[in-house]
JSON list of C-alpha atoms in Angstrom, two decimals:
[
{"chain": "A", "resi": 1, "resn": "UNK", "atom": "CA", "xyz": [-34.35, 17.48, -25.73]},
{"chain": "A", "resi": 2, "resn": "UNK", "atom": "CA", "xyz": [-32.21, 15.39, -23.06]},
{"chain": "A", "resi": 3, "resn": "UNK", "atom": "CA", "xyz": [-28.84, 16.36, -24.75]},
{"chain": "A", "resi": 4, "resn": "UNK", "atom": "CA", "xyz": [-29.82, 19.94, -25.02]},
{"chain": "A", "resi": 5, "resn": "UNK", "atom": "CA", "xyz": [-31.73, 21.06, -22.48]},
{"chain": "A", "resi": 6, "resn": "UNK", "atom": "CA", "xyz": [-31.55, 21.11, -18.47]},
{"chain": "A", "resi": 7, "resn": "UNK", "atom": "CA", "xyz": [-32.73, 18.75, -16.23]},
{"chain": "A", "resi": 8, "resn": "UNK", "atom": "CA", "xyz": [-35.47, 21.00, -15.19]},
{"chain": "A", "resi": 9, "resn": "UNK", "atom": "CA", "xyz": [-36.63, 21.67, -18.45]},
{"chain": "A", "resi": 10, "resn": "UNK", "atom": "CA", "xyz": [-36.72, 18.48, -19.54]},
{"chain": "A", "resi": 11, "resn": "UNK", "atom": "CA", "xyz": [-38.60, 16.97, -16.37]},
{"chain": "A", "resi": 12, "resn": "UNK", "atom": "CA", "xyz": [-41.33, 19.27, -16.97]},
{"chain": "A", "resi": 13, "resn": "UNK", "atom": "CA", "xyz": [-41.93, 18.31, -20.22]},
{"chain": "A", "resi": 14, "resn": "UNK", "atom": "CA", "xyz": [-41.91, 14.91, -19.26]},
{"chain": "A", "resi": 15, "resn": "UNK", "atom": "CA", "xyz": [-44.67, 15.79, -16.47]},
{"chain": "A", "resi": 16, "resn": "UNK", "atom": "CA", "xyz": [-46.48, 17.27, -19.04]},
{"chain": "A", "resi": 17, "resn": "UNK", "atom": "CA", "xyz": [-46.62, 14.28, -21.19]},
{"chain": "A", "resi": 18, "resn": "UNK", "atom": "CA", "xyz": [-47.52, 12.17, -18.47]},
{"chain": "A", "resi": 19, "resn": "UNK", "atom": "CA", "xyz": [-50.39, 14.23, -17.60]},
{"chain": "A", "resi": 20, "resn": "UNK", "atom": "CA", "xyz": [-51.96, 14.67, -20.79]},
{"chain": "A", "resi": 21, "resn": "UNK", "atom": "CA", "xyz": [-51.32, 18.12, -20.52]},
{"chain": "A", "resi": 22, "resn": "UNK", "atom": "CA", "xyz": [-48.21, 18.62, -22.68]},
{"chain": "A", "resi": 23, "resn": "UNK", "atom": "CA", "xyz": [-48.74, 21.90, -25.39]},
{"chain": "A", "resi": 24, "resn": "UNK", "atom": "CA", "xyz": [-46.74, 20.84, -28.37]},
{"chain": "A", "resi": 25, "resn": "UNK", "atom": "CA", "xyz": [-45.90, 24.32, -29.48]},
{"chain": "A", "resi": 26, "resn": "UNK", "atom": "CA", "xyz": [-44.48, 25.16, -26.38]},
{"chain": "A", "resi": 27, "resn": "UNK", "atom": "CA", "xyz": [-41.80, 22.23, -26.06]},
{"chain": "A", "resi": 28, "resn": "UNK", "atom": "CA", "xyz": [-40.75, 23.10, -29.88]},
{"chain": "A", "resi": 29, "resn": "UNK", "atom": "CA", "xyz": [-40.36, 26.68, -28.71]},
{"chain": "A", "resi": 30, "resn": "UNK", "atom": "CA", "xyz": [-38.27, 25.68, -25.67]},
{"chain": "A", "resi": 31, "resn": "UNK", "atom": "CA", "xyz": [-36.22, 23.04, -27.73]},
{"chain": "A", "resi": 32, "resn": "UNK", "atom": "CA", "xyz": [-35.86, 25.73, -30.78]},
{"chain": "A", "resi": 33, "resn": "UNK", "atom": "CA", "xyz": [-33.82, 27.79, -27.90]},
{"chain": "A", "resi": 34, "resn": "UNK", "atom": "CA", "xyz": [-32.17, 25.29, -26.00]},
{"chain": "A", "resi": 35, "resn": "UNK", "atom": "CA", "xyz": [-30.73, 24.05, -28.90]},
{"chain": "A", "resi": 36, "resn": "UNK", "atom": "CA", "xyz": [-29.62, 27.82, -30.18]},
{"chain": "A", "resi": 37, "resn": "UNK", "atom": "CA", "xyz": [-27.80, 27.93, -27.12]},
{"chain": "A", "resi": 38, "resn": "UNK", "atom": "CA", "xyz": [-26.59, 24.57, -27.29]},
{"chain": "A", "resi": 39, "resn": "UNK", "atom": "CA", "xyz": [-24.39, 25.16, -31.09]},
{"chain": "A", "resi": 40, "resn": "UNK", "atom": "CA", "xyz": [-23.32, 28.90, -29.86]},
{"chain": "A", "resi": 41, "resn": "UNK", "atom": "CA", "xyz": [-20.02, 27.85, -29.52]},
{"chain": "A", "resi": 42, "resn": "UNK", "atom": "CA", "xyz": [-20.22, 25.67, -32.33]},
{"chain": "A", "resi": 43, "resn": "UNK", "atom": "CA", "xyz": [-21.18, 28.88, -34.18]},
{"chain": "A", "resi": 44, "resn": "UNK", "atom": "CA", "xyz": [-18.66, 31.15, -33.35]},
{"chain": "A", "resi": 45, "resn": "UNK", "atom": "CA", "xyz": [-15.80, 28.69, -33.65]},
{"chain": "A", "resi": 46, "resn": "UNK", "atom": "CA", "xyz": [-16.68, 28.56, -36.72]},
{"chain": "A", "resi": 47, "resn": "UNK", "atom": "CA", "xyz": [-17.30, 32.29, -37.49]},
{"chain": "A", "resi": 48, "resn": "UNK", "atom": "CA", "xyz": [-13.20, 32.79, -36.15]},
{"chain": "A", "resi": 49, "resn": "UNK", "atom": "CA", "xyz": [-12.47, 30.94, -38.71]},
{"chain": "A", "resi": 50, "resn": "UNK", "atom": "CA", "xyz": [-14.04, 32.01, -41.35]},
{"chain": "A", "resi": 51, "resn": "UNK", "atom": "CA", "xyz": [-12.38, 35.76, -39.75]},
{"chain": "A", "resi": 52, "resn": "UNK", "atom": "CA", "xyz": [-9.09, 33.75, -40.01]},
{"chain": "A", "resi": 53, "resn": "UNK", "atom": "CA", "xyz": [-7.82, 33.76, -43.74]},
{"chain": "A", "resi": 54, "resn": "UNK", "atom": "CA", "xyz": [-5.17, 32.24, -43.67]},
{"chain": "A", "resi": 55, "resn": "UNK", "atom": "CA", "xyz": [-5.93, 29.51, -41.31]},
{"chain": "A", "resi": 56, "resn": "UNK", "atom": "CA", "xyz": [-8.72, 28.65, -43.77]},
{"chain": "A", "resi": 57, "resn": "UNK", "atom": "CA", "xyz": [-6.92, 28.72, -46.18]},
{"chain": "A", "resi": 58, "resn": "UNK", "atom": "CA", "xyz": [-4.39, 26.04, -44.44]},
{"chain": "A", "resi": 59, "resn": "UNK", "atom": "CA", "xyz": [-7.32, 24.15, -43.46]},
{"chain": "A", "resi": 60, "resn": "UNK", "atom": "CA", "xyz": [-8.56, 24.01, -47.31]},
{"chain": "A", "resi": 61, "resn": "UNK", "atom": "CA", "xyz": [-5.15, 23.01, -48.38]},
{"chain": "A", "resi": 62, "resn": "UNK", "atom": "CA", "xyz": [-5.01, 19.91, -46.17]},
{"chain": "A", "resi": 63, "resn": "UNK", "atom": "CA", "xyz": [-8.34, 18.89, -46.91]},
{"chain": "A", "resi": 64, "resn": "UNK", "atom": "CA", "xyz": [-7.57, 18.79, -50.67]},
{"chain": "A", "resi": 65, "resn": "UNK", "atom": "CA", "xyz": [-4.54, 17.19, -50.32]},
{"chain": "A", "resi": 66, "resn": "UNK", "atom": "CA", "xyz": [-6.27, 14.68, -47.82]},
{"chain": "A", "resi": 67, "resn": "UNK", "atom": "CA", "xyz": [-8.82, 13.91, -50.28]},
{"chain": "A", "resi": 68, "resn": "UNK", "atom": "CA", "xyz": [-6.87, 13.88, -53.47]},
{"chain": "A", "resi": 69, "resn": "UNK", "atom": "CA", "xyz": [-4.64, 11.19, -51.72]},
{"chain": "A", "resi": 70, "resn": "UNK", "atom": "CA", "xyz": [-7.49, 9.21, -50.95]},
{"chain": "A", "resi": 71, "resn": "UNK", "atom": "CA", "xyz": [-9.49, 9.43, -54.61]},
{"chain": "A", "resi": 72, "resn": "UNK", "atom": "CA", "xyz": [-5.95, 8.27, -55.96]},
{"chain": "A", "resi": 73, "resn": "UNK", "atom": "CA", "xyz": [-5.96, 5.62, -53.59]},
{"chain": "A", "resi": 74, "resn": "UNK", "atom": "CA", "xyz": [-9.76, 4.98, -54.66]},
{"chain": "A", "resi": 75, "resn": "UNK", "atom": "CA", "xyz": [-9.04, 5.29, -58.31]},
{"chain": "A", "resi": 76, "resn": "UNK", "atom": "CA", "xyz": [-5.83, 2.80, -57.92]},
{"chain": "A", "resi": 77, "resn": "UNK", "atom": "CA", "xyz": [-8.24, -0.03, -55.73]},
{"chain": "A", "resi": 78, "resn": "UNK", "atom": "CA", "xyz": [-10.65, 0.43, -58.57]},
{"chain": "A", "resi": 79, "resn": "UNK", "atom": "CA", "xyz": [-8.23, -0.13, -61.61]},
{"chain": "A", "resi": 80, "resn": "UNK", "atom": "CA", "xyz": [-6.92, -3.03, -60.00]},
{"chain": "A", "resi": 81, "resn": "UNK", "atom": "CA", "xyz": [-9.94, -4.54, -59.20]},
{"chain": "A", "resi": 82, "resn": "UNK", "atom": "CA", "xyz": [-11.36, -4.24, -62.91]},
{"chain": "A", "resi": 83, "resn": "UNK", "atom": "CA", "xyz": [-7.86, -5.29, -64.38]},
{"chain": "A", "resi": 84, "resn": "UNK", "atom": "CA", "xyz": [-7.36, -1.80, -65.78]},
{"chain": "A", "resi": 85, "resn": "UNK", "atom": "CA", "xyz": [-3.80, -0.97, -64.95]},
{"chain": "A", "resi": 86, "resn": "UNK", "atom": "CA", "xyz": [-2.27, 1.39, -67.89]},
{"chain": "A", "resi": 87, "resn": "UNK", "atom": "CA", "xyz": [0.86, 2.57, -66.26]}
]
């Protein structure tokens, strides 16, 4: 709740659960929302770029290529390693 919520929110949960006095329901509620709030801009980053074609479809390209350079590099570690080198 500390990285998501304000100061005030979270002191007066805190009171509450120092008191004895804390209502479960009501801190998930409050957490459920401060969190909501907290991704929004995660969210619509993300919606732009699903808006965005072509930008996804760069980003898609790079991540393939990023990862099949990597499995190669994977597969070649693993070849060597189990003295299976063909070519």
């Amino acid at each position: 709740m500390s990285l998501v919520s304000d100061e005030s929110t979270v002191n007066k949960f805190t009171e509450d659960f120092n008191k004895a006095s804390i209502r479960y329901g009501d801190m998930k509620k409050q957490l459920a929302e401060d969190m909501v709030k907290f991704i929004a801009p995660i969210r619509q980053k993300a919606n732009a770029i699903r808006k965005d074609e072509p930008l996804l479809n760069k980003i898609m390209k790079e991540g393939a290529e990023r990862s099949r350079e990597s499995a190669n590099q994977t597969i070649e570690a693993t070849r060597k390693a189990i003295g299976l080198k063909y070519f």
